[in-house]
Coordinates of C-alpha atoms in Angstrom, one line a residue:
Chain A
M1 CA 25.6 -8.6 65.8
I2 CA 25.0 -6.4 62.8
D3 CA 22.7 -3.4 62.9
I4 CA 21.0 -3.0 59.5
C5 CA 19.0 0.0 58.1
L6 CA 17.6 0.7 54.7
P7 CA 18.0 4.5 54.4
G8 CA 16.0 4.5 51.1
T9 CA 14.1 2.1 49.0
G10 CA 13.5 3.8 45.7
G11 CA 15.0 3.2 42.3
M12 CA 15.7 5.6 39.4
K13 CA 15.1 8.9 41.2
P14 CA 14.6 10.1 44.7
L15 CA 11.1 11.1 45.6
P16 CA 9.8 13.5 48.3
N17 CA 8.6 10.5 50.3
R18 CA 11.1 7.8 49.2
Y19 CA 14.9 8.2 49.0
L20 CA 17.1 6.0 46.9
T21 CA 18.1 2.4 47.7
G22 CA 21.1 1.7 49.9
L23 CA 22.1 -0.4 52.8
W24 CA 23.7 0.8 56.1
A25 CA 25.3 -1.9 58.3
E26 CA 27.0 -1.2 61.6
H27 CA 29.2 -3.6 63.4
K28 CA 31.3 -2.8 66.5
G29 CA 30.9 0.9 66.1
K30 CA 31.9 1.2 62.5
A31 CA 29.5 1.4 59.6
L32 CA 29.5 0.4 56.0
L33 CA 27.2 1.7 53.3
I34 CA 26.2 0.1 50.1
D35 CA 25.4 2.7 47.4
C36 CA 25.0 6.4 47.6
G37 CA 22.4 7.9 45.3
E38 CA 21.3 11.6 45.4
G39 CA 19.9 12.4 48.8
M40 CA 21.6 9.6 50.6
Q41 CA 23.0 12.0 53.3
I42 CA 19.4 13.3 53.9
A43 CA 18.1 9.7 54.2
L44 CA 20.8 8.8 56.7
A45 CA 20.1 11.9 58.8
K46 CA 16.4 11.1 58.7
A47 CA 17.1 7.5 59.9
G48 CA 19.3 8.9 62.7
L49 CA 22.6 7.4 61.4
S50 CA 25.8 9.2 61.9
L51 CA 28.2 9.7 59.0
A52 CA 31.0 10.0 61.5
R53 CA 30.9 6.2 61.8
L54 CA 31.1 5.6 58.1
D55 CA 34.2 3.5 57.4
T56 CA 33.6 1.7 54.1
L57 CA 31.5 2.4 51.1
F58 CA 30.5 -0.2 48.5
I59 CA 29.1 0.8 45.1
T60 CA 27.1 -1.7 43.2
H61 CA 27.4 0.2 39.9
F62 CA 27.7 3.6 38.4
H63 CA 24.2 4.5 37.4
A64 CA 23.4 7.9 38.9
D65 CA 20.7 6.6 41.3
H66 CA 23.5 4.6 43.1
I67 CA 26.3 7.2 43.1
A68 CA 25.2 10.8 42.6
G69 CA 25.0 11.5 46.3
L70 CA 28.7 10.8 46.8
P71 CA 30.2 14.4 46.8
G72 CA 27.6 15.7 49.3
L73 CA 28.0 12.6 51.5
L74 CA 31.7 13.0 51.6
L75 CA 31.5 16.8 52.5
S76 CA 28.9 16.1 55.2
A77 CA 31.0 13.2 56.6
G78 CA 33.9 15.7 56.9
N79 CA 31.6 18.3 58.6
Y80 CA 30.4 15.6 61.0
G81 CA 34.0 15.1 62.1
K82 CA 35.1 12.1 60.1
C83 CA 38.9 12.2 59.7
S84 CA 39.8 8.5 59.4
P85 CA 40.3 7.2 55.8
L86 CA 37.3 6.1 53.8
V87 CA 37.7 3.0 51.8
I88 CA 35.5 2.6 48.7
Y89 CA 35.0 -0.6 46.8
A90 CA 33.5 -0.2 43.3
P91 CA 33.4 -1.8 39.9
A92 CA 36.2 -1.4 37.4
G93 CA 36.6 2.2 36.3
G94 CA 35.4 3.5 39.7
R95 CA 38.6 5.3 40.5
E96 CA 38.3 7.7 37.6
I97 CA 34.5 8.2 38.0
I98 CA 34.9 9.0 41.7
Q99 CA 37.7 11.3 41.0
R100 CA 35.6 13.2 38.5
L101 CA 32.6 13.5 40.9
C102 CA 34.9 14.7 43.6
C103 CA 35.9 17.8 41.6
I104 CA 33.3 19.7 43.7
C105 CA 34.6 18.5 47.0
P106 CA 38.4 18.9 46.6
E107 CA 39.3 19.6 50.3
L108 CA 38.1 16.7 52.4
P109 CA 39.5 16.2 55.9
F110 CA 40.1 12.5 55.3
D111 CA 41.8 10.3 52.7
I112 CA 39.8 8.2 50.2
S113 CA 41.2 5.0 48.7
V114 CA 39.3 3.3 45.9
H115 CA 39.6 -0.5 45.3
E116 CA 38.3 -1.6 42.0
I117 CA 36.5 -5.0 42.1
N118 CA 37.2 -7.4 39.3
G119 CA 35.0 -10.5 39.5
R120 CA 34.0 -12.6 42.5
E121 CA 36.0 -11.8 45.7
T122 CA 35.8 -11.8 49.5
I123 CA 37.4 -9.2 51.7
F124 CA 37.6 -8.6 55.5
R125 CA 36.7 -5.3 57.1
N126 CA 36.3 -4.6 60.8
G127 CA 35.5 -8.2 61.7
L128 CA 33.1 -8.7 58.8
E129 CA 33.6 -10.9 55.8
I130 CA 32.2 -9.2 52.7
S131 CA 31.8 -11.0 49.4
F132 CA 31.0 -9.6 46.0
M133 CA 29.6 -11.3 42.9
P134 CA 29.0 -9.8 39.4
V135 CA 25.3 -9.6 38.5
R136 CA 23.6 -9.0 35.2
H137 CA 22.6 -5.4 34.5
R138 CA 23.2 -3.0 31.7
I139 CA 26.6 -2.0 33.0
D140 CA 29.1 -3.7 35.4
C141 CA 27.2 -4.3 38.7
Y142 CA 27.8 -6.3 41.8
C143 CA 25.8 -7.9 44.6
Y144 CA 27.2 -8.1 48.2
S145 CA 27.0 -10.3 51.2
I146 CA 28.1 -9.3 54.7
M147 CA 28.9 -12.0 57.1
E148 CA 29.9 -12.2 60.7
R149 CA 31.5 -15.5 61.6
R150 CA 30.8 -16.4 65.2
P151 CA 33.0 -18.4 67.6
P152 CA 31.3 -21.6 68.9
V153 CA 29.5 -21.2 72.3
F154 CA 31.4 -22.3 75.5
S155 CA 29.8 -25.3 77.2
P156 CA 30.0 -25.2 81.0
E157 CA 28.7 -28.9 81.0
K158 CA 31.7 -30.1 78.9
A159 CA 34.1 -28.1 81.1
D160 CA 32.6 -29.6 84.2
R161 CA 32.9 -33.1 82.8
L162 CA 36.6 -32.5 82.1
G163 CA 37.1 -31.0 85.5
V164 CA 38.2 -27.6 84.3
P165 CA 38.4 -25.2 87.3
V166 CA 36.2 -22.1 87.0
N167 CA 39.2 -19.7 87.4
M168 CA 40.9 -21.2 84.3
R169 CA 38.0 -21.1 81.9
S170 CA 38.8 -17.5 80.7
V171 CA 42.0 -18.8 79.2
L172 CA 40.0 -21.3 77.1
H173 CA 37.6 -18.5 76.2
K174 CA 40.5 -16.6 74.7
G175 CA 41.3 -19.6 72.4
Q176 CA 44.3 -21.0 74.3
S177 CA 44.7 -24.5 75.6
I178 CA 45.4 -25.3 79.3
D179 CA 46.9 -28.1 81.4
V180 CA 44.5 -29.6 83.9
N181 CA 46.2 -32.2 86.2
G182 CA 48.5 -33.2 83.3
S183 CA 45.8 -33.4 80.6
I184 CA 45.8 -30.8 77.8
I185 CA 42.4 -29.2 77.3
T186 CA 41.9 -27.4 74.0
P187 CA 39.1 -24.8 73.4
E188 CA 37.4 -27.1 71.0
M189 CA 37.0 -29.7 73.8
V190 CA 34.7 -27.3 75.8
T191 CA 32.6 -25.7 73.1
E192 CA 29.4 -26.6 71.3
S193 CA 29.3 -27.2 67.6
E194 CA 30.0 -24.3 65.2
R195 CA 27.3 -21.6 65.0
P196 CA 26.1 -20.5 61.6
P197 CA 27.5 -17.1 60.6
L198 CA 25.2 -14.0 60.6
K199 CA 24.7 -13.1 57.0
V200 CA 23.0 -10.3 55.1
T201 CA 22.8 -10.3 51.3
Y202 CA 22.1 -7.2 49.2
I203 CA 21.1 -7.7 45.5
T204 CA 20.0 -4.9 43.3
D205 CA 20.0 -3.9 39.6
T206 CA 20.1 -7.3 38.0
V207 CA 17.9 -9.7 36.1
Y208 CA 17.2 -13.0 37.8
F209 CA 19.7 -15.8 37.4
P210 CA 20.1 -19.0 39.5
E211 CA 23.6 -18.2 41.0
L212 CA 22.0 -15.4 43.0
S213 CA 20.4 -18.1 45.3
E214 CA 23.7 -19.8 45.7
F215 CA 25.4 -16.4 46.6
A216 CA 22.6 -15.6 49.1
E217 CA 22.7 -19.0 50.7
N218 CA 21.5 -19.1 54.3
S219 CA 21.1 -15.3 54.7
G220 CA 19.5 -14.2 57.9
L221 CA 18.2 -11.3 55.9
L222 CA 18.1 -11.0 52.1
I223 CA 17.5 -7.5 50.7
S224 CA 16.7 -7.8 47.0
E225 CA 15.3 -5.6 44.3
G226 CA 11.8 -5.5 42.8
M227 CA 10.9 -2.7 40.5
Y228 CA 7.3 -3.9 40.3
G229 CA 5.1 -6.5 42.1
E230 CA 3.3 -8.3 39.4
D231 CA 4.8 -11.0 37.1
E232 CA 3.4 -9.3 34.0
F233 CA 6.2 -6.8 34.3
I234 CA 8.9 -9.5 34.0
P235 CA 9.6 -9.1 30.2
K236 CA 9.9 -5.3 30.5
M237 CA 12.0 -5.4 33.6
T238 CA 14.3 -8.1 32.2
Q239 CA 14.9 -5.9 29.2
K240 CA 15.8 -3.0 31.6
G241 CA 18.1 -5.3 33.7
H242 CA 15.8 -5.6 36.7
M243 CA 13.5 -8.0 38.6
V244 CA 10.0 -8.1 40.0
F245 CA 9.0 -9.1 43.5
S246 CA 8.4 -12.8 42.8
Q247 CA 11.9 -13.2 41.3
S248 CA 13.5 -12.0 44.6
A249 CA 11.2 -14.4 46.4
E250 CA 12.6 -17.2 44.3
I251 CA 16.1 -16.2 45.4
A252 CA 15.0 -16.1 49.0
A253 CA 13.4 -19.5 48.8
G254 CA 16.2 -21.0 46.8
S255 CA 18.9 -19.7 49.2
R256 CA 17.0 -20.8 52.3
S257 CA 17.1 -17.3 53.6
K258 CA 15.1 -16.4 56.7
E259 CA 13.6 -13.1 55.7
L260 CA 13.3 -11.1 52.5
W261 CA 13.1 -7.3 52.3
L262 CA 12.2 -5.9 48.9
T263 CA 13.7 -2.6 47.8
H264 CA 14.5 -0.4 44.7
F265 CA 10.9 0.2 43.8
S266 CA 9.9 2.0 40.6
P267 CA 8.7 5.6 41.2
A268 CA 5.4 4.5 39.6
L269 CA 4.9 1.9 42.4
T270 CA 3.5 4.1 45.1
V271 CA 2.4 1.5 47.7
P272 CA 4.7 -1.6 47.3
E273 CA 3.1 -3.5 50.2
E274 CA -0.1 -3.8 48.1
H275 CA 1.7 -5.9 45.5
L276 CA 3.2 -8.7 47.7
E277 CA 0.8 -11.5 46.8
A278 CA 2.9 -13.3 44.1
A279 CA 6.1 -13.0 46.2
K280 CA 4.5 -14.2 49.4
A281 CA 3.1 -17.3 47.6
I282 CA 6.7 -18.3 46.9
F283 CA 8.4 -17.0 50.1
P284 CA 5.9 -16.1 52.9
N285 CA 8.4 -14.1 55.1
T286 CA 8.6 -11.2 52.5
L287 CA 8.3 -7.6 53.5
A288 CA 8.2 -4.5 51.3
G289 CA 11.1 -2.3 52.5
T290 CA 10.4 1.2 53.8
D291 CA 12.8 4.1 54.2
G292 CA 14.4 3.9 57.7
M293 CA 13.5 0.2 58.2
K294 CA 15.9 -1.3 60.8
K295 CA 16.8 -4.7 62.2
T296 CA 19.5 -6.1 64.4
I297 CA 20.8 -9.4 63.1
T298 CA 21.8 -11.6 66.0
Chain B
M1 CA 4.5 38.2 34.8
I2 CA 7.1 36.0 36.4
D3 CA 6.2 33.0 38.6
I4 CA 8.7 32.6 41.4
C5 CA 9.4 29.6 43.7
L6 CA 12.1 28.8 46.2
P7 CA 12.4 25.0 46.0
G8 CA 14.8 25.0 48.9
T9 CA 16.2 27.5 51.4
G10 CA 19.1 25.7 53.1
G11 CA 22.9 26.3 52.9
M12 CA 25.8 23.8 53.2
K13 CA 23.8 20.6 53.2
P14 CA 20.3 19.3 52.5
L15 CA 18.2 18.5 55.6
P16 CA 15.2 16.1 55.9
N17 CA 13.0 19.2 56.3
R18 CA 14.9 21.8 54.2
Y19 CA 16.4 21.4 50.7
L20 CA 19.2 23.4 49.3
T21 CA 18.8 27.0 48.1
G22 CA 17.8 27.8 44.6
L23 CA 15.4 29.9 42.6
W24 CA 12.8 28.7 40.0
A25 CA 11.3 31.3 37.7
E26 CA 8.7 30.7 35.0
H27 CA 7.8 33.1 32.2
K28 CA 5.6 32.3 29.2
G29 CA 5.8 28.5 29.8
K30 CA 9.5 28.2 30.1
A31 CA 11.5 28.0 33.3
L32 CA 14.9 29.0 34.5
L33 CA 16.5 27.6 37.6
I34 CA 19.3 29.2 39.6
D35 CA 21.5 26.6 41.4
C36 CA 21.1 22.9 41.7
G37 CA 22.4 21.4 45.0
E38 CA 21.8 17.8 46.0
G39 CA 18.1 17.0 46.2
M40 CA 17.0 19.9 43.9
Q41 CA 14.9 17.4 41.8
I42 CA 13.2 16.3 45.0
A43 CA 12.5 19.9 46.1
L44 CA 11.1 20.8 42.6
A45 CA 8.8 17.7 42.7
K46 CA 7.6 18.6 46.2
A47 CA 6.8 22.1 45.0
G48 CA 4.9 20.7 42.0
L49 CA 7.3 22.2 39.4
S50 CA 7.8 20.3 36.2
L51 CA 11.3 19.7 34.9
A52 CA 9.9 19.3 31.4
R53 CA 9.6 23.2 31.4
L54 CA 13.3 23.7 32.4
D55 CA 15.0 25.8 29.7
T56 CA 18.0 27.5 31.3
L57 CA 20.1 26.8 34.3
F58 CA 22.2 29.4 36.1
I59 CA 24.9 28.3 38.5
T60 CA 26.1 30.9 41.1
H61 CA 29.3 28.9 41.9
F62 CA 30.8 25.4 42.2
H63 CA 30.5 24.6 45.8
A64 CA 28.7 21.2 46.1
D65 CA 25.6 22.6 47.8
H66 CA 24.9 24.6 44.6
I67 CA 25.7 22.0 41.9
A68 CA 25.8 18.4 43.2
G69 CA 22.2 17.8 42.2
L70 CA 23.0 18.4 38.5
P71 CA 23.4 14.7 37.2
G72 CA 20.1 13.6 38.9
L73 CA 18.3 16.7 37.7
L74 CA 19.4 16.1 34.1
L75 CA 18.4 12.5 34.1
S76 CA 15.0 13.2 35.6
A77 CA 14.4 16.0 33.1
G78 CA 15.0 13.5 30.4
N79 CA 12.6 11.0 32.0
Y80 CA 10.0 13.8 32.2
G81 CA 10.2 14.2 28.5
K82 CA 12.6 17.1 28.1
C83 CA 14.2 16.9 24.6
S84 CA 14.9 20.6 23.8
P85 CA 18.4 21.8 24.5
L86 CA 19.4 23.0 28.0
V87 CA 21.5 26.1 28.2
I88 CA 23.7 26.4 31.4
Y89 CA 25.4 29.7 32.5
A90 CA 28.1 29.2 35.0
P91 CA 31.4 30.8 36.2
A92 CA 34.6 30.2 34.4
G93 CA 35.8 26.6 34.5
G94 CA 32.1 25.4 34.5
R95 CA 32.3 23.5 31.2
E96 CA 34.9 21.1 32.5
I97 CA 33.3 20.7 35.9
I98 CA 29.9 20.0 34.4
Q99 CA 31.4 17.6 31.9
R100 CA 33.0 15.7 34.8
L101 CA 29.8 15.5 36.9
C102 CA 27.9 14.3 33.8
C103 CA 30.1 11.1 33.6
I104 CA 27.3 9.4 35.4
C105 CA 24.6 10.6 33.0
P106 CA 26.2 10.1 29.6
E107 CA 23.0 9.4 27.5
L108 CA 20.7 12.3 27.9
P109 CA 17.9 12.9 25.4
F110 CA 18.7 16.6 25.0
D111 CA 21.8 18.7 24.3
I112 CA 23.5 20.8 26.8
S113 CA 25.5 23.9 26.1
V114 CA 27.5 25.6 28.8
H115 CA 28.3 29.4 28.6
E116 CA 31.0 30.5 30.9
I117 CA 30.4 33.9 32.5
N118 CA 33.3 36.3 32.8
G119 CA 32.4 39.4 34.7
R120 CA 29.3 41.6 34.6
E121 CA 27.0 40.8 31.7
T122 CA 23.4 40.9 30.5
I123 CA 21.8 38.3 28.3
F124 CA 18.3 37.7 27.0
R125 CA 16.4 34.5 27.3
N126 CA 12.7 33.9 26.4
G127 CA 11.7 37.5 26.9
L128 CA 13.6 38.0 30.1
E129 CA 16.7 40.2 30.6
I130 CA 19.1 38.4 32.9
S131 CA 22.1 40.2 34.4
F132 CA 25.1 38.7 36.3
M133 CA 27.5 40.4 38.6
P134 CA 30.5 38.8 40.4
V135 CA 30.2 38.7 44.2
R136 CA 32.7 38.1 46.9
H137 CA 32.9 34.5 48.1
R138 CA 35.8 32.0 48.6
I139 CA 35.6 31.0 44.9
D140 CA 34.2 32.7 41.7
C141 CA 30.5 33.4 42.4
Y142 CA 27.8 35.4 40.7
C143 CA 24.5 37.1 41.7
Y144 CA 21.7 37.3 39.2
S145 CA 18.8 39.6 38.4
I146 CA 15.8 38.6 36.2
M147 CA 13.9 41.4 34.5
E148 CA 10.8 41.6 32.3
R149 CA 10.6 44.9 30.5
R150 CA 7.0 45.9 30.0
P151 CA 5.5 47.9 27.1
P152 CA 3.8 51.1 28.1
V153 CA 0.0 50.8 28.7
F154 CA -2.3 51.9 25.9
S155 CA -4.4 55.0 26.7
P156 CA -8.0 55.0 25.3
E157 CA -8.4 58.6 26.4
K158 CA -5.4 59.8 24.3
A159 CA -6.6 57.8 21.3
D160 CA -10.1 59.3 21.7
R161 CA -8.6 62.8 21.9
L162 CA -6.6 62.1 18.6
G163 CA -9.7 60.7 16.9
V164 CA -8.2 57.2 16.4
P165 CA -11.1 54.9 15.2
V166 CA -11.5 51.8 17.4
N167 CA -10.9 49.4 14.5
M168 CA -7.4 50.8 13.9
R169 CA -6.2 50.7 17.5
S170 CA -4.9 47.1 17.2
V171 CA -2.3 48.3 14.7
L172 CA -1.0 50.8 17.2
H173 CA -1.0 48.1 19.8
K174 CA 1.4 46.1 17.6
G175 CA 3.8 49.0 17.6
Q176 CA 3.0 50.4 14.1
S177 CA 2.0 53.9 13.2
I178 CA -1.2 54.7 11.4
D179 CA -2.6 57.6 9.2
V180 CA -5.8 59.2 10.6
N181 CA -7.2 61.7 8.1
G182 CA -3.7 62.7 7.0
S183 CA -2.1 62.8 10.4
I184 CA 0.5 60.2 11.4
I185 CA -0.2 58.7 14.8
T186 CA 2.6 56.8 16.4
P187 CA 2.2 54.2 19.2
E188 CA 4.0 56.6 21.7
M189 CA 1.2 59.2 21.1
V190 CA -1.4 56.9 22.5
T191 CA 0.4 55.2 25.5
E192 CA 1.0 56.2 29.1
S193 CA 4.5 56.7 30.4
E194 CA 6.9 53.8 30.6
R195 CA 6.1 51.2 33.3
P196 CA 9.0 50.0 35.5
P197 CA 10.2 46.5 34.7
L198 CA 9.4 43.5 36.8
K199 CA 12.6 42.6 38.6
V200 CA 13.7 39.7 40.8
T201 CA 17.3 39.6 42.2
Y202 CA 19.0 36.6 43.7
I203 CA 22.1 37.0 45.8
T204 CA 23.8 34.2 47.7
D205 CA 27.2 33.2 48.9
T206 CA 28.8 36.5 49.3
V207 CA 29.9 39.0 51.9
Y208 CA 28.2 42.3 52.0
F209 CA 29.5 45.0 49.7
P210 CA 27.7 48.3 48.6
E211 CA 27.5 47.5 44.9
L212 CA 25.0 44.7 45.7
S213 CA 22.3 47.4 46.4
E214 CA 23.0 49.1 43.1
F215 CA 22.7 45.7 41.3
A216 CA 19.4 44.9 43.1
E217 CA 18.0 48.4 42.4
N218 CA 14.2 48.6 42.4
S219 CA 13.6 44.8 42.6
G220 CA 10.0 43.8 43.1
L221 CA 11.5 40.9 45.0
L222 CA 15.0 40.5 46.4
I223 CA 16.0 37.0 47.5
S224 CA 19.2 37.2 49.5
E225 CA 21.2 35.0 51.8
G226 CA 21.5 35.0 55.5
M227 CA 23.3 32.2 57.2
Y228 CA 22.3 33.5 60.7
G229 CA 19.9 36.1 62.1
E230 CA 22.0 38.0 64.6
D231 CA 24.7 40.6 63.9
E232 CA 27.1 38.9 66.4
F233 CA 27.7 36.3 63.6
I234 CA 28.9 39.0 61.1
P235 CA 32.7 38.5 61.8
K236 CA 32.5 34.7 61.5
M237 CA 30.2 34.8 58.4
T238 CA 32.4 37.4 56.7
Q239 CA 35.3 35.1 57.2
K240 CA 33.3 32.3 55.5
G241 CA 32.2 34.5 52.7
H242 CA 28.6 34.9 53.9
M243 CA 26.1 37.4 55.3
V244 CA 23.6 37.6 58.2
F245 CA 20.0 38.7 57.9
S246 CA 20.6 42.4 58.6
Q247 CA 23.1 42.7 55.8
S248 CA 20.6 41.5 53.3
A249 CA 18.1 43.9 54.8
E250 CA 20.6 46.7 54.1
I251 CA 20.8 45.7 50.5
A252 CA 16.9 45.6 50.3
A253 CA 16.7 49.1 51.8
G254 CA 19.6 50.5 49.8
S255 CA 18.2 49.1 46.5
R256 CA 14.6 50.4 47.3
S257 CA 13.3 46.8 46.7
K258 CA 9.7 46.1 47.5
E259 CA 10.2 42.8 49.4
L260 CA 13.0 40.7 50.8
W261 CA 13.0 36.9 51.1
L262 CA 15.9 35.5 53.1
T263 CA 17.4 32.2 52.1
H264 CA 20.5 29.9 52.4
F265 CA 20.1 29.3 56.2
S266 CA 22.8 27.5 58.2
P267 CA 21.7 23.9 59.2
A268 CA 22.2 25.1 62.8
L269 CA 19.4 27.7 62.3
T270 CA 16.3 25.6 62.8
V271 CA 13.6 28.3 62.9
P272 CA 14.8 31.3 60.8
E273 CA 11.6 33.3 61.3
E274 CA 12.5 33.6 65.0
H275 CA 15.6 35.7 64.1
L276 CA 14.1 38.5 62.0
E277 CA 14.3 41.3 64.4
A278 CA 17.5 43.1 63.3
A279 CA 16.6 42.7 59.6
K280 CA 13.0 44.0 60.1
A281 CA 14.3 47.1 61.9
I282 CA 16.2 48.0 58.7
F283 CA 13.7 46.7 56.1
P284 CA 10.3 45.9 57.5
N285 CA 9.0 43.9 54.5
T286 CA 11.4 41.0 55.2
L287 CA 10.3 37.3 55.2
A288 CA 12.3 34.2 56.1
G289 CA 12.0 32.0 53.0
T290 CA 10.6 28.5 53.3
D291 CA 10.8 25.6 50.9
G292 CA 8.2 25.8 48.3
M293 CA 7.4 29.5 48.9
K294 CA 5.8 31.0 45.7
K295 CA 4.9 34.4 44.3
T296 CA 3.7 35.7 41.0
I297 CA 5.5 39.0 40.2
T298 CA 3.1 41.3 38.3

């Protein structure tokens, strides 16, 4: 189970009614956050999310609208009682940039370690498998997927058929084999087939390219950027290193994702949900993200 | 005439319903801003103030709640069309800190020059006289006063008495003397007595000390900090380098200011106007500042 929230959905600059793009994901009481533009701590407070639970921060890239909120977020996390270390994953050069920004928050009550990402990679944090892939923006930038692999479901029917006594089934649940009247019963013998993992993919600040669909494959939820709704903006957005709604819909369709939330709207796009037509024609289950939008992925 | 606005009135951290403390002052089409905490650009947009008019920035000190919004503010000012240089006045060490923070906004369309303040000083910007004085906080911190000196008012009665023809009065208006039938008439001979200057004083992040009243002397508007309303918080606030409402009221009374606006409220103080009793007993014309509060000083 992964609890998802979009604290903000704007691109370029924070607005009075729309904070900057990011993704908050909670799993087993610990939270990860992707991106931290100016005002992120306000957006998280507005969405009722506690900075005390923040465990890992991922930065897509070092444009100000994705990082400028870091010093304030760190200070407030400290004031909220965070004292466990914070791990930050960021593109190459991140250690120095983060160190510079932190010159105005020199006395934090927790340690920070910065891991610089170099190319495609998968890491494991708190039971989640997190993958990064470089995207195509004006500077080094990464997209992320968050995956929870799930153990196969226990089958009482199979256990009955093999004569496994009820009081011995908890051992199999824990992944150990047992001896039933001289026959070795393994966990695999009493479970259904593998369940697909829970997967959330987050793509922002990139032009469209086909590998994005492969990266997002089978996402339960794909969160992907769209600066504007109409295809007429494609040339201008491509030049700026961005996409429009229909291009994210292409990724959603191509990746066989279940649902698409659009985010990172241009400040000029005041009502994104009025511009969904082209995207919905390609991928019907498309929603325009809104600040504070939440979902539990199960 | 000086147009004043408090974009935000909070201390420590920005809240969903209260941005961080600052002062925006416009005079003859150019604006100065004191302090720039996280979210300042949102607060200014909410108050309908245009970053294109920003000409000078003053920083009281380098705690994050007074400076973390700088990179975002600079980028947005550029996007709003600002191309004239920005002058920043800040405590010693400011040049390096600002340079570090600006690592995430390296390509601004305007130049920035940073002047480091060292001790009490007065400068002149766009027809305003701006004075700084060191205050007593945990790190180097300054209070500011903004003053518009006004020419004395022309007196038609005095001009009549001296027989100055109407068509020659504009020369006197411009500050030049004229010859009327062999008598030299100077501008001083046809004006009323000197008018007091318009003065706004901004004091934040300091403990109380008597020189603050002297610095704020005769302010038309004194904007001064109060983390809490009740005097029982004085020992704790003094320890943290702050004041409570009644201490700012003492400064207002001692300086013979006309009006006091309180600002820089603790996040724990949800309704500041419910805590004005002690301050109003000392200085009746006390108001709790609110985000977006405006006044034209004439």
